PDB file of C-alpha atoms in Angstrom:
ATOM      1  CA  MET A 180      19.890  73.403  -3.118  1.00 53.00           C
ATOM      2  CA  CYS A 181      17.490  72.813  -5.996  1.00 53.00           C
ATOM      3  CA  PHE A 182      15.150  69.822  -6.173  1.00 53.00           C
ATOM      4  CA  ARG A 183      13.612  68.589  -9.405  1.00 50.00           C
ATOM      5  CA  LYS A 184       9.896  68.071  -9.293  1.00 50.00           C
ATOM      6  CA  ARG A 185       8.887  64.393  -9.193  1.00 51.00           C
ATOM      7  CA  SER A 186       6.495  64.854 -12.131  1.00 48.00           C
ATOM      8  CA  GLU A 187       9.324  66.086 -14.376  1.00 50.00           C
ATOM      9  CA  TYR A 188      11.636  63.097 -13.849  1.00 50.00           C
ATOM     10  CA  ARG A 189      11.840  60.480 -16.588  1.00 53.00           C
ATOM     11  CA  PRO A 190      14.093  57.413 -16.377  1.00 50.00           C
ATOM     12  CA  PRO A 191      16.664  57.553 -19.197  1.00 50.00           C
ATOM     13  CA  ASP A 192      15.812  54.097 -20.519  1.00 51.00           C
ATOM     14  CA  LEU A 193      12.126  54.956 -20.979  1.00 46.00           C
ATOM     15  CA  ILE A 194      12.475  58.268 -22.851  1.00 45.00           C
ATOM     16  CA  ASN A 195      10.838  57.963 -26.270  1.00 49.00           C
ATOM     17  CA  ALA A 196      10.412  54.218 -25.667  1.00 48.00           C
ATOM     18  CA  LYS A 197       7.602  52.310 -27.301  1.00 49.00           C
ATOM     19  CA  ILE A 198       5.171  50.421 -25.105  1.00 48.00           C
ATOM     20  CA  TYR A 199       6.284  46.774 -24.809  1.00 49.00           C
ATOM     21  CA  THR A 200       3.500  44.254 -24.485  1.00 51.00           C
ATOM     22  CA  GLY A 201       5.521  41.024 -24.450  1.00 52.00           C
ATOM     23  CA  PRO A 202       6.866  39.047 -21.439  1.00 52.00           C
ATOM     24  CA  ILE A 203       9.259  40.821 -19.083  1.00 49.00           C
ATOM     25  CA  PRO A 204      12.879  39.612 -19.531  1.00 48.00           C
ATOM     26  CA  ALA A 205      14.360  38.103 -16.394  1.00 48.00           C
ATOM     27  CA  GLU A 206      17.133  40.702 -16.148  1.00 44.00           C
ATOM     28  CA  GLN A 207      14.832  43.742 -16.368  1.00 43.00           C
ATOM     29  CA  GLY A 208      12.773  45.326 -13.630  1.00 42.00           C
ATOM     30  CA  GLY A 209      10.737  48.504 -14.074  1.00 43.00           C
ATOM     31  CA  GLU A 210       7.099  49.193 -14.405  1.00 41.00           C
ATOM     32  CA  LEU A 211       6.257  48.066 -17.951  1.00 39.00           C
ATOM     33  CA  ALA A 212       2.726  47.748 -19.213  1.00 40.00           C
ATOM     34  CA  MET A 213       1.665  44.132 -19.824  1.00 42.00           C
ATOM     35  CA  GLY A 214      -0.938  43.383 -22.464  1.00 44.00           C
ATOM     36  CA  GLY A 215      -3.830  41.873 -20.534  1.00 44.00           C
ATOM     37  CA  GLY A 216      -1.605  40.595 -17.714  1.00 43.00           C
ATOM     38  CA  ARG A 217      -2.297  41.299 -14.060  1.00 44.00           C
ATOM     39  CA  SER A 218       0.680  42.747 -12.231  1.00 40.00           C
ATOM     40  CA  GLU A 219       1.469  43.653  -8.678  1.00 41.00           C
ATOM     41  CA  THR A 220       4.120  46.390  -8.257  1.00 40.00           C
ATOM     42  CA  SER A 221       5.731  47.613  -5.072  1.00 40.00           C
ATOM     43  CA  ALA A 222       8.424  50.299  -5.009  1.00 37.00           C
ATOM     44  CA  LEU A 223      10.710  51.218  -2.178  1.00 40.00           C
ATOM     45  CA  SER A 224      12.585  54.476  -2.622  1.00 42.00           C
ATOM     46  CA  GLY A 225      14.929  56.320  -0.338  1.00 43.00           C
ATOM     47  CA  THR A 226      16.616  59.718  -0.211  1.00 43.00           C
ATOM     48  CA  GLY A 227      20.251  60.594  -0.227  1.00 44.00           C
ATOM     49  CA  GLY A 228      21.319  58.324  -3.102  1.00 44.00           C
ATOM     50  CA  GLY A 229      19.045  55.389  -2.120  1.00 43.00           C
ATOM     51  CA  GLN A 230      18.069  53.082  -4.946  1.00 45.00           C
ATOM     52  CA  GLY A 231      14.485  52.210  -5.749  1.00 43.00           C
ATOM     53  CA  VAL A 232      13.547  48.515  -5.783  1.00 41.00           C
ATOM     54  CA  THR A 233      10.706  47.452  -8.032  1.00 42.00           C
ATOM     55  CA  THR A 234       9.297  43.925  -8.251  1.00 42.00           C
ATOM     56  CA  THR A 235       6.763  42.842 -10.817  1.00 42.00           C
ATOM     57  CA  GLN A 236       4.876  39.563 -10.785  1.00 43.00           C
ATOM     58  CA  ASN A 237       2.805  38.689 -13.834  1.00 43.00           C
ATOM     59  CA  SER A 238       0.023  36.126 -13.865  1.00 42.00           C
ATOM     60  CA  GLN A 239       1.224  34.776 -17.198  1.00 45.00           C
ATOM     61  CA  ARG A 240       4.464  33.504 -15.700  1.00 43.00           C
ATOM     62  CA  PRO A 241       4.686  29.840 -14.660  1.00 43.00           C
ATOM     63  CA  ASN A 242       3.924  29.043 -11.055  1.00 46.00           C
ATOM     64  CA  ALA A 243       7.230  28.647  -9.243  1.00 42.00           C
ATOM     65  CA  CYS A 244       5.572  26.220  -6.819  1.00 44.00           C
ATOM     66  CA  CYS A 245       5.388  23.641  -9.590  1.00 43.00           C
ATOM     67  CA  PHE A 246       9.163  23.300  -9.548  1.00 41.00           C
ATOM     68  CA  CYS A 247       9.517  22.530  -5.855  1.00 42.00           C
ATOM     69  CA  TRP A 248       9.052  19.233  -4.021  1.00 43.00           C
ATOM     70  CA  CYS A 249       7.093  20.543  -1.027  1.00 43.00           C
ATOM     71  CA  CYS A 250       4.164  18.306  -0.110  1.00 44.00           C
ATOM     72  CA  CYS A 251       1.929  21.360   0.344  1.00 45.00           C
ATOM     73  CA  CYS A 252       2.133  22.128  -3.374  1.00 42.00           C
ATOM     74  CA  SER A 253      -1.204  21.500  -5.025  1.00 44.00           C
ATOM     75  CA  CYS A 254       0.414  20.081  -8.150  1.00 46.00           C
ATOM     76  CA  SER A 255       2.053  17.230  -6.202  1.00 42.00           C
ATOM     77  CA  ARG A 256      -1.273  15.743  -5.129  1.00 43.00           C
ATOM     78  CA  ASN A 257      -1.964  14.537  -8.665  1.00 59.00           C
ATOM     79  CA  GLU A 258       1.557  13.287  -9.411  1.00 61.00           C
ATOM     80  CA  GLU A 259       0.442   9.665  -9.762  1.00 61.00           C
ATOM     81  CA  GLU A 260      -2.210  10.616 -12.320  1.00 63.00           C
ATOM     82  CA  ARG A 261       0.301  12.712 -14.286  1.00 64.00           C
ATOM     83  CA  ARG A 262       2.748   9.824 -14.379  1.00 64.00           C
ATOM     84  CA  ARG A 263       0.009   7.572 -15.694  1.00 62.00           C
ATOM     85  CA  ARG A 264      -0.795  10.015 -18.462  1.00 62.00           C
ATOM     86  CA  ARG A 265       2.869  10.320 -19.444  1.00 62.00           C
ATOM     87  CA  ARG A 266       3.218   6.526 -19.595  1.00 59.00           C
ATOM     88  CA  LYS A 267       0.013   6.309 -21.622  1.00 55.00           C
ATOM     89  CA  LYS A 268       1.351   8.830 -24.110  1.00 51.00           C
ATOM     90  CA  ARG A 269       4.652   6.972 -24.459  1.00 51.00           C
ATOM     91  CA  ARG A 270       2.897   3.652 -25.058  1.00 48.00           C
ATOM     92  CA  SER A 271       0.099   4.949 -27.258  1.00 41.00           C
ATOM     93  CA  GLN A 272       1.671   3.411 -30.330  1.00 36.00           C
ATOM     94  CA  GLU A 273       2.154  -0.011 -28.754  1.00 40.00           C
ATOM     95  CA  THR A 274      -0.278  -2.901 -29.108  1.00 35.00           C
ATOM     96  CA  LYS A 275      -2.307  -2.845 -25.912  1.00 38.00           C
ATOM     97  CA  MET A 276      -2.645  -6.571 -25.349  1.00 36.00           C
ATOM     98  CA  GLU A 277       0.730  -7.689 -26.669  1.00 41.00           C
ATOM     99  CA  THR A 278       2.515 -10.596 -25.024  1.00 45.00           C
ATOM    100  CA  ILE A 279       3.743  -9.662 -21.555  1.00 51.00           C
ATOM    101  CA  PRO A 280       7.548  -9.957 -21.322  1.00 57.00           C
ATOM    102  CA  ASN A 281       9.056 -12.014 -18.493  1.00 66.00           C
ATOM    103  CA  CYS A 282       5.721 -13.363 -17.279  1.00 76.00           C
ATOM    104  CA  GLU A 283       5.750 -16.147 -14.704  1.00 82.00           C
ATOM    105  CA  VAL A 284       5.744 -19.677 -16.066  1.00 82.00           C
ATOM    106  CA  CYS A 285       2.672 -21.518 -14.775  1.00 84.00           C
ATOM    107  CA  PRO A 286       0.014 -24.003 -15.888  1.00 86.00           C
ATOM    108  CA  LYS A 287      -3.289 -22.825 -17.291  1.00 90.00           C
ATOM    109  CA  PRO A 288      -5.667 -22.016 -14.415  1.00 91.00           C
ATOM    110  CA  SER A 289      -8.853 -23.993 -13.939  1.00 92.00           C
ATOM    111  CA  VAL A 290     -12.282 -22.388 -13.813  1.00 92.00           C
ATOM    112  CA  GLU A 291     -12.377 -22.985 -10.057  1.00 94.00           C
ATOM    113  CA  GLU A 292      -9.064 -21.149  -9.605  1.00 94.00           C
ATOM    114  CA  ILE A 293     -10.247 -18.222 -11.716  1.00 96.00           C
ATOM    115  CA  ARG A 294     -13.401 -17.899  -9.621  1.00 95.00           C
ATOM    116  CA  LEU A 295     -11.361 -17.967  -6.419  1.00 96.00           C
ATOM    117  CA  TRP A 296      -9.584 -14.809  -7.547  1.00 97.00           C
ATOM    118  CA  SER A 297     -12.775 -12.837  -6.980  1.00 97.00           C
ATOM    119  CA  GLN A 298     -13.036 -13.974  -3.348  1.00 96.00           C
ATOM    120  CA  SER A 299      -9.997 -12.063  -2.140  1.00 97.00           C
ATOM    121  CA  PHE A 300      -7.019 -10.148  -3.468  1.00 98.00           C
ATOM    122  CA  ASP A 301      -4.730 -12.376  -1.440  1.00 97.00           C
ATOM    123  CA  LYS A 302      -5.908 -15.470  -3.311  1.00 97.00           C
ATOM    124  CA  LEU A 303      -5.296 -13.718  -6.618  1.00 97.00           C
ATOM    125  CA  MET A 304      -1.765 -12.656  -5.665  1.00 97.00           C
ATOM    126  CA  ARG A 305      -0.808 -16.100  -4.326  1.00 96.00           C
ATOM    127  CA  ASN A 306      -1.636 -17.706  -7.665  1.00 95.00           C
ATOM    128  CA  PRO A 307       1.040 -17.343 -10.425  1.00 95.00           C
ATOM    129  CA  ALA A 308      -1.570 -17.430 -13.182  1.00 95.00           C
ATOM    130  CA  GLY A 309      -3.637 -14.897 -11.266  1.00 96.00           C
ATOM    131  CA  ARG A 310      -0.644 -12.571 -11.012  1.00 96.00           C
ATOM    132  CA  ASN A 311      -0.033 -12.876 -14.753  1.00 95.00           C
ATOM    133  CA  VAL A 312      -3.618 -12.000 -15.620  1.00 96.00           C
ATOM    134  CA  PHE A 313      -3.722  -9.153 -13.097  1.00 97.00           C
ATOM    135  CA  ARG A 314      -0.455  -7.835 -14.490  1.00 96.00           C
ATOM    136  CA  GLU A 315      -1.981  -7.914 -17.972  1.00 94.00           C
ATOM    137  CA  PHE A 316      -4.845  -5.801 -16.649  1.00 97.00           C
ATOM    138  CA  LEU A 317      -2.475  -3.348 -14.955  1.00 97.00           C
ATOM    139  CA  ARG A 318      -0.660  -3.011 -18.256  1.00 95.00           C
ATOM    140  CA  THR A 319      -3.849  -1.727 -19.886  1.00 95.00           C
ATOM    141  CA  GLU A 320      -4.110   0.860 -17.082  1.00 94.00           C
ATOM    142  CA  TYR A 321      -0.451   1.881 -17.448  1.00 95.00           C
ATOM    143  CA  SER A 322       0.360   0.879 -13.880  1.00 96.00           C
ATOM    144  CA  GLU A 323       2.200  -2.393 -14.517  1.00 96.00           C
ATOM    145  CA  GLU A 324       5.201  -1.100 -12.563  1.00 96.00           C
ATOM    146  CA  ASN A 325       3.275  -1.714  -9.309  1.00 97.00           C
ATOM    147  CA  MET A 326       3.239  -5.467  -9.959  1.00 97.00           C
ATOM    148  CA  LEU A 327       6.802  -5.462 -11.275  1.00 96.00           C
ATOM    149  CA  PHE A 328       8.003  -3.749  -8.103  1.00 98.00           C
ATOM    150  CA  TRP A 329       6.095  -6.186  -5.886  1.00 97.00           C
ATOM    151  CA  LEU A 330       7.559  -9.174  -7.756  1.00 96.00           C
ATOM    152  CA  ALA A 331      11.068  -7.720  -7.521  1.00 97.00           C
ATOM    153  CA  CYS A 332      10.673  -7.364  -3.748  1.00 97.00           C
ATOM    154  CA  GLU A 333       9.507 -10.984  -3.481  1.00 96.00           C
ATOM    155  CA  ASP A 334      12.551 -12.117  -5.444  1.00 96.00           C
ATOM    156  CA  LEU A 335      14.835 -10.029  -3.208  1.00 97.00           C
ATOM    157  CA  LYS A 336      13.519 -11.746  -0.078  1.00 96.00           C
ATOM    158  CA  LYS A 337      14.655 -15.142  -1.400  1.00 94.00           C
ATOM    159  CA  ASP A 338      18.289 -14.086  -1.852  1.00 93.00           C
ATOM    160  CA  MET A 339      20.866 -14.745   0.872  1.00 93.00           C
ATOM    161  CA  ASN A 340      24.065 -13.652  -0.865  1.00 95.00           C
ATOM    162  CA  LYS A 341      25.185 -10.268   0.472  1.00 94.00           C
ATOM    163  CA  SER A 342      26.733  -8.996  -2.753  1.00 95.00           C
ATOM    164  CA  ALA A 343      23.719 -10.147  -4.787  1.00 96.00           C
ATOM    165  CA  ILE A 344      21.376  -8.464  -2.298  1.00 97.00           C
ATOM    166  CA  GLU A 345      23.222  -5.147  -2.592  1.00 96.00           C
ATOM    167  CA  GLU A 346      23.097  -5.320  -6.380  1.00 96.00           C
ATOM    168  CA  LYS A 347      19.379  -6.130  -6.447  1.00 97.00           C
ATOM    169  CA  VAL A 348      18.554  -3.414  -3.914  1.00 97.00           C
ATOM    170  CA  ARG A 349      20.339  -0.805  -6.011  1.00 97.00           C
ATOM    171  CA  SER A 350      18.615  -2.050  -9.174  1.00 97.00           C
ATOM    172  CA  ILE A 351      15.159  -1.933  -7.544  1.00 97.00           C
ATOM    173  CA  TYR A 352      15.827   1.542  -6.211  1.00 98.00           C
ATOM    174  CA  ASP A 353      16.916   2.845  -9.622  1.00 97.00           C
ATOM    175  CA  ASP A 354      13.986   1.189 -11.417  1.00 97.00           C
ATOM    176  CA  TYR A 355      11.075   1.901  -9.068  1.00 97.00           C
ATOM    177  CA  ILE A 356      12.025   4.345  -6.287  1.00 97.00           C
ATOM    178  CA  SER A 357      14.115   7.005  -7.998  1.00 96.00           C
ATOM    179  CA  ILE A 358      12.130  10.073  -9.086  1.00 94.00           C
ATOM    180  CA  LEU A 359      14.096   9.992 -12.345  1.00 95.00           C
ATOM    181  CA  SER A 360      12.775   6.575 -13.324  1.00 95.00           C
ATOM    182  CA  PRO A 361       9.854   6.318 -15.786  1.00 94.00           C
ATOM    183  CA  LYS A 362       8.644   3.316 -13.739  1.00 95.00           C
ATOM    184  CA  GLU A 363       8.621   5.133 -10.389  1.00 96.00           C
ATOM    185  CA  VAL A 364       5.938   3.816  -8.037  1.00 97.00           C
ATOM    186  CA  SER A 365       3.819   6.072  -5.850  1.00 96.00           C
ATOM    187  CA  LEU A 366       5.103   6.159  -2.259  1.00 97.00           C
ATOM    188  CA  ASP A 367       4.586   8.649   0.546  1.00 96.00           C
ATOM    189  CA  ALA A 368       7.392  10.711   2.064  1.00 96.00           C
ATOM    190  CA  ARG A 369       7.620   8.596   5.243  1.00 96.00           C
ATOM    191  CA  VAL A 370       8.276   5.377   3.324  1.00 97.00           C
ATOM    192  CA  ARG A 371      10.791   7.074   1.031  1.00 97.00           C
ATOM    193  CA  GLU A 372      12.699   8.425   4.007  1.00 96.00           C
ATOM    194  CA  ALA A 373      12.810   4.945   5.571  1.00 96.00           C
ATOM    195  CA  ILE A 374      14.130   3.466   2.324  1.00 97.00           C
ATOM    196  CA  ASN A 375      16.881   6.064   2.068  1.00 96.00           C
ATOM    197  CA  LYS A 376      18.067   5.175   5.582  1.00 96.00           C
ATOM    198  CA  LYS A 377      18.015   1.424   4.853  1.00 96.00           C
ATOM    199  CA  MET A 378      19.999   1.904   1.652  1.00 96.00           C
ATOM    200  CA  GLN A 379      23.103   2.456   3.793  1.00 94.00           C
ATOM    201  CA  ASP A 380      22.946  -1.211   4.862  1.00 95.00           C
ATOM    202  CA  PRO A 381      20.849  -3.142   2.287  1.00 96.00           C
ATOM    203  CA  THR A 382      18.970  -6.263   3.397  1.00 97.00           C
ATOM    204  CA  PRO A 383      16.271  -8.466   1.821  1.00 97.00           C
ATOM    205  CA  LEU A 384      13.720  -6.366   3.756  1.00 96.00           C
ATOM    206  CA  THR A 385      14.911  -2.949   2.572  1.00 97.00           C
ATOM    207  CA  PHE A 386      11.677  -2.330   0.651  1.00 98.00           C
ATOM    208  CA  GLU A 387       9.297  -4.112   3.044  1.00 97.00           C
ATOM    209  CA  ASP A 388       7.252  -1.008   3.905  1.00 97.00           C
ATOM    210  CA  ALA A 389       7.150   0.133   0.287  1.00 98.00           C
ATOM    211  CA  GLN A 390       6.030  -3.305  -0.905  1.00 98.00           C
ATOM    212  CA  LEU A 391       3.174  -3.306   1.598  1.00 97.00           C
ATOM    213  CA  GLN A 392       2.088   0.168   0.514  1.00 97.00           C
ATOM    214  CA  ILE A 393       2.030  -0.805  -3.171  1.00 98.00           C
ATOM    215  CA  TYR A 394       0.199  -4.047  -2.334  1.00 98.00           C
ATOM    216  CA  THR A 395      -2.449  -2.006  -0.509  1.00 97.00           C
ATOM    217  CA  LEU A 396      -2.680   0.421  -3.421  1.00 97.00           C
ATOM    218  CA  MET A 397      -3.294  -2.391  -5.909  1.00 98.00           C
ATOM    219  CA  HIS A 398      -5.830  -3.989  -3.560  1.00 98.00           C
ATOM    220  CA  ARG A 399      -7.901  -0.861  -3.008  1.00 97.00           C
ATOM    221  CA  ASP A 400      -7.489   0.863  -6.349  1.00 96.00           C
ATOM    222  CA  SER A 401      -6.890  -1.671  -9.149  1.00 97.00           C
ATOM    223  CA  TYR A 402      -8.397  -4.934  -7.871  1.00 98.00           C
ATOM    224  CA  PRO A 403     -12.076  -3.802  -7.888  1.00 97.00           C
ATOM    225  CA  ARG A 404     -11.705  -2.599 -11.491  1.00 97.00           C
ATOM    226  CA  PHE A 405     -10.006  -5.849 -12.441  1.00 98.00           C
ATOM    227  CA  LEU A 406     -12.982  -7.916 -11.278  1.00 97.00           C
ATOM    228  CA  SER A 407     -15.326  -5.890 -13.491  1.00 96.00           C
ATOM    229  CA  SER A 408     -12.941  -5.781 -16.462  1.00 97.00           C
ATOM    230  CA  ASN A 409     -13.421  -7.558 -19.779  1.00 95.00           C
ATOM    231  CA  ILE A 410     -10.174  -9.445 -19.187  1.00 95.00           C
ATOM    232  CA  TYR A 411     -11.498 -11.210 -16.091  1.00 97.00           C
ATOM    233  CA  LYS A 412     -15.033 -11.624 -17.414  1.00 94.00           C
ATOM    234  CA  SER A 413     -13.754 -13.246 -20.604  1.00 94.00           C
ATOM    235  CA  LEU A 414     -11.850 -15.820 -18.530  1.00 94.00           C
ATOM    236  CA  ILE A 415     -14.938 -16.635 -16.464  1.00 90.00           C
ATOM    237  CA  ASN A 416     -17.231 -16.854 -19.499  1.00 89.00           C
ATOM    238  CA  GLY A 417     -14.709 -18.832 -21.526  1.00 80.00           C
ATOM    239  CA  GLY A 418     -14.239 -21.359 -18.744  1.00 62.00           C
ATOM    240  CA  SER A 419     -17.990 -21.691 -18.257  1.00 57.00           C
ATOM    241  CA  ARG A 420     -18.540 -22.389 -21.969  1.00 59.00           C
ATOM    242  CA  THR A 421     -15.771 -25.001 -21.962  1.00 57.00           C
ATOM    243  CA  GLN A 422     -17.376 -26.801 -19.044  1.00 58.00           C
ATOM    244  CA  SER A 423     -20.856 -26.778 -20.650  1.00 54.00           C
ATOM    245  CA  GLU A 424     -19.512 -28.133 -23.937  1.00 56.00           C
ATOM    246  CA  SER A 425     -17.725 -30.981 -22.214  1.00 53.00           C
TER     247      SER A 425
END
């Protein structure tokens, strides 16, 4: 039996082939030179008709981890910030301080009420005018959906009609919980799992845990910035000038 020397063998598809420096097509394997790319190649070959298996991974290819939903993926830790940037890009052509749609009807707050808002987040959220102003601030930060979700949960708690509750629960889920929604709020995996279980038998408290988590997020993250914002300062200064003039 005659064996051909390994150095003399040339794969048929590479004879007289020019060096290809572009990306590797998905259907091709082989050891092709990549222009500037870093590759890792491992070959397994056998005797007696065994086929060689060659895998090539190039650093220029997209990271497959970015397409999974595992919580260990580094890209998922900044999902909230990415959503904010996407919303900011979509609204970049809008007028920032335009009239807020569907705001709560309430009388104009007094200077004393406005000052109470700085004492605690709870006092701000219990005041309809305070919620409107805070929502206006959240709108400038492209996180208005947090307040909209909280208000929707409050409205759900007041309903006692079973069919109306089921309809509202589905609407809230589609608007603020679904990962396909542009107004999706930021919730951890535990709360999402609890919501999915409660969706089988909707009640006015289906989103209770999620509402608390978003309330805490607004309290710790947005509320301190609100108190130092121009929106709140202008209300305080405007009320003070009105009092001095009178």
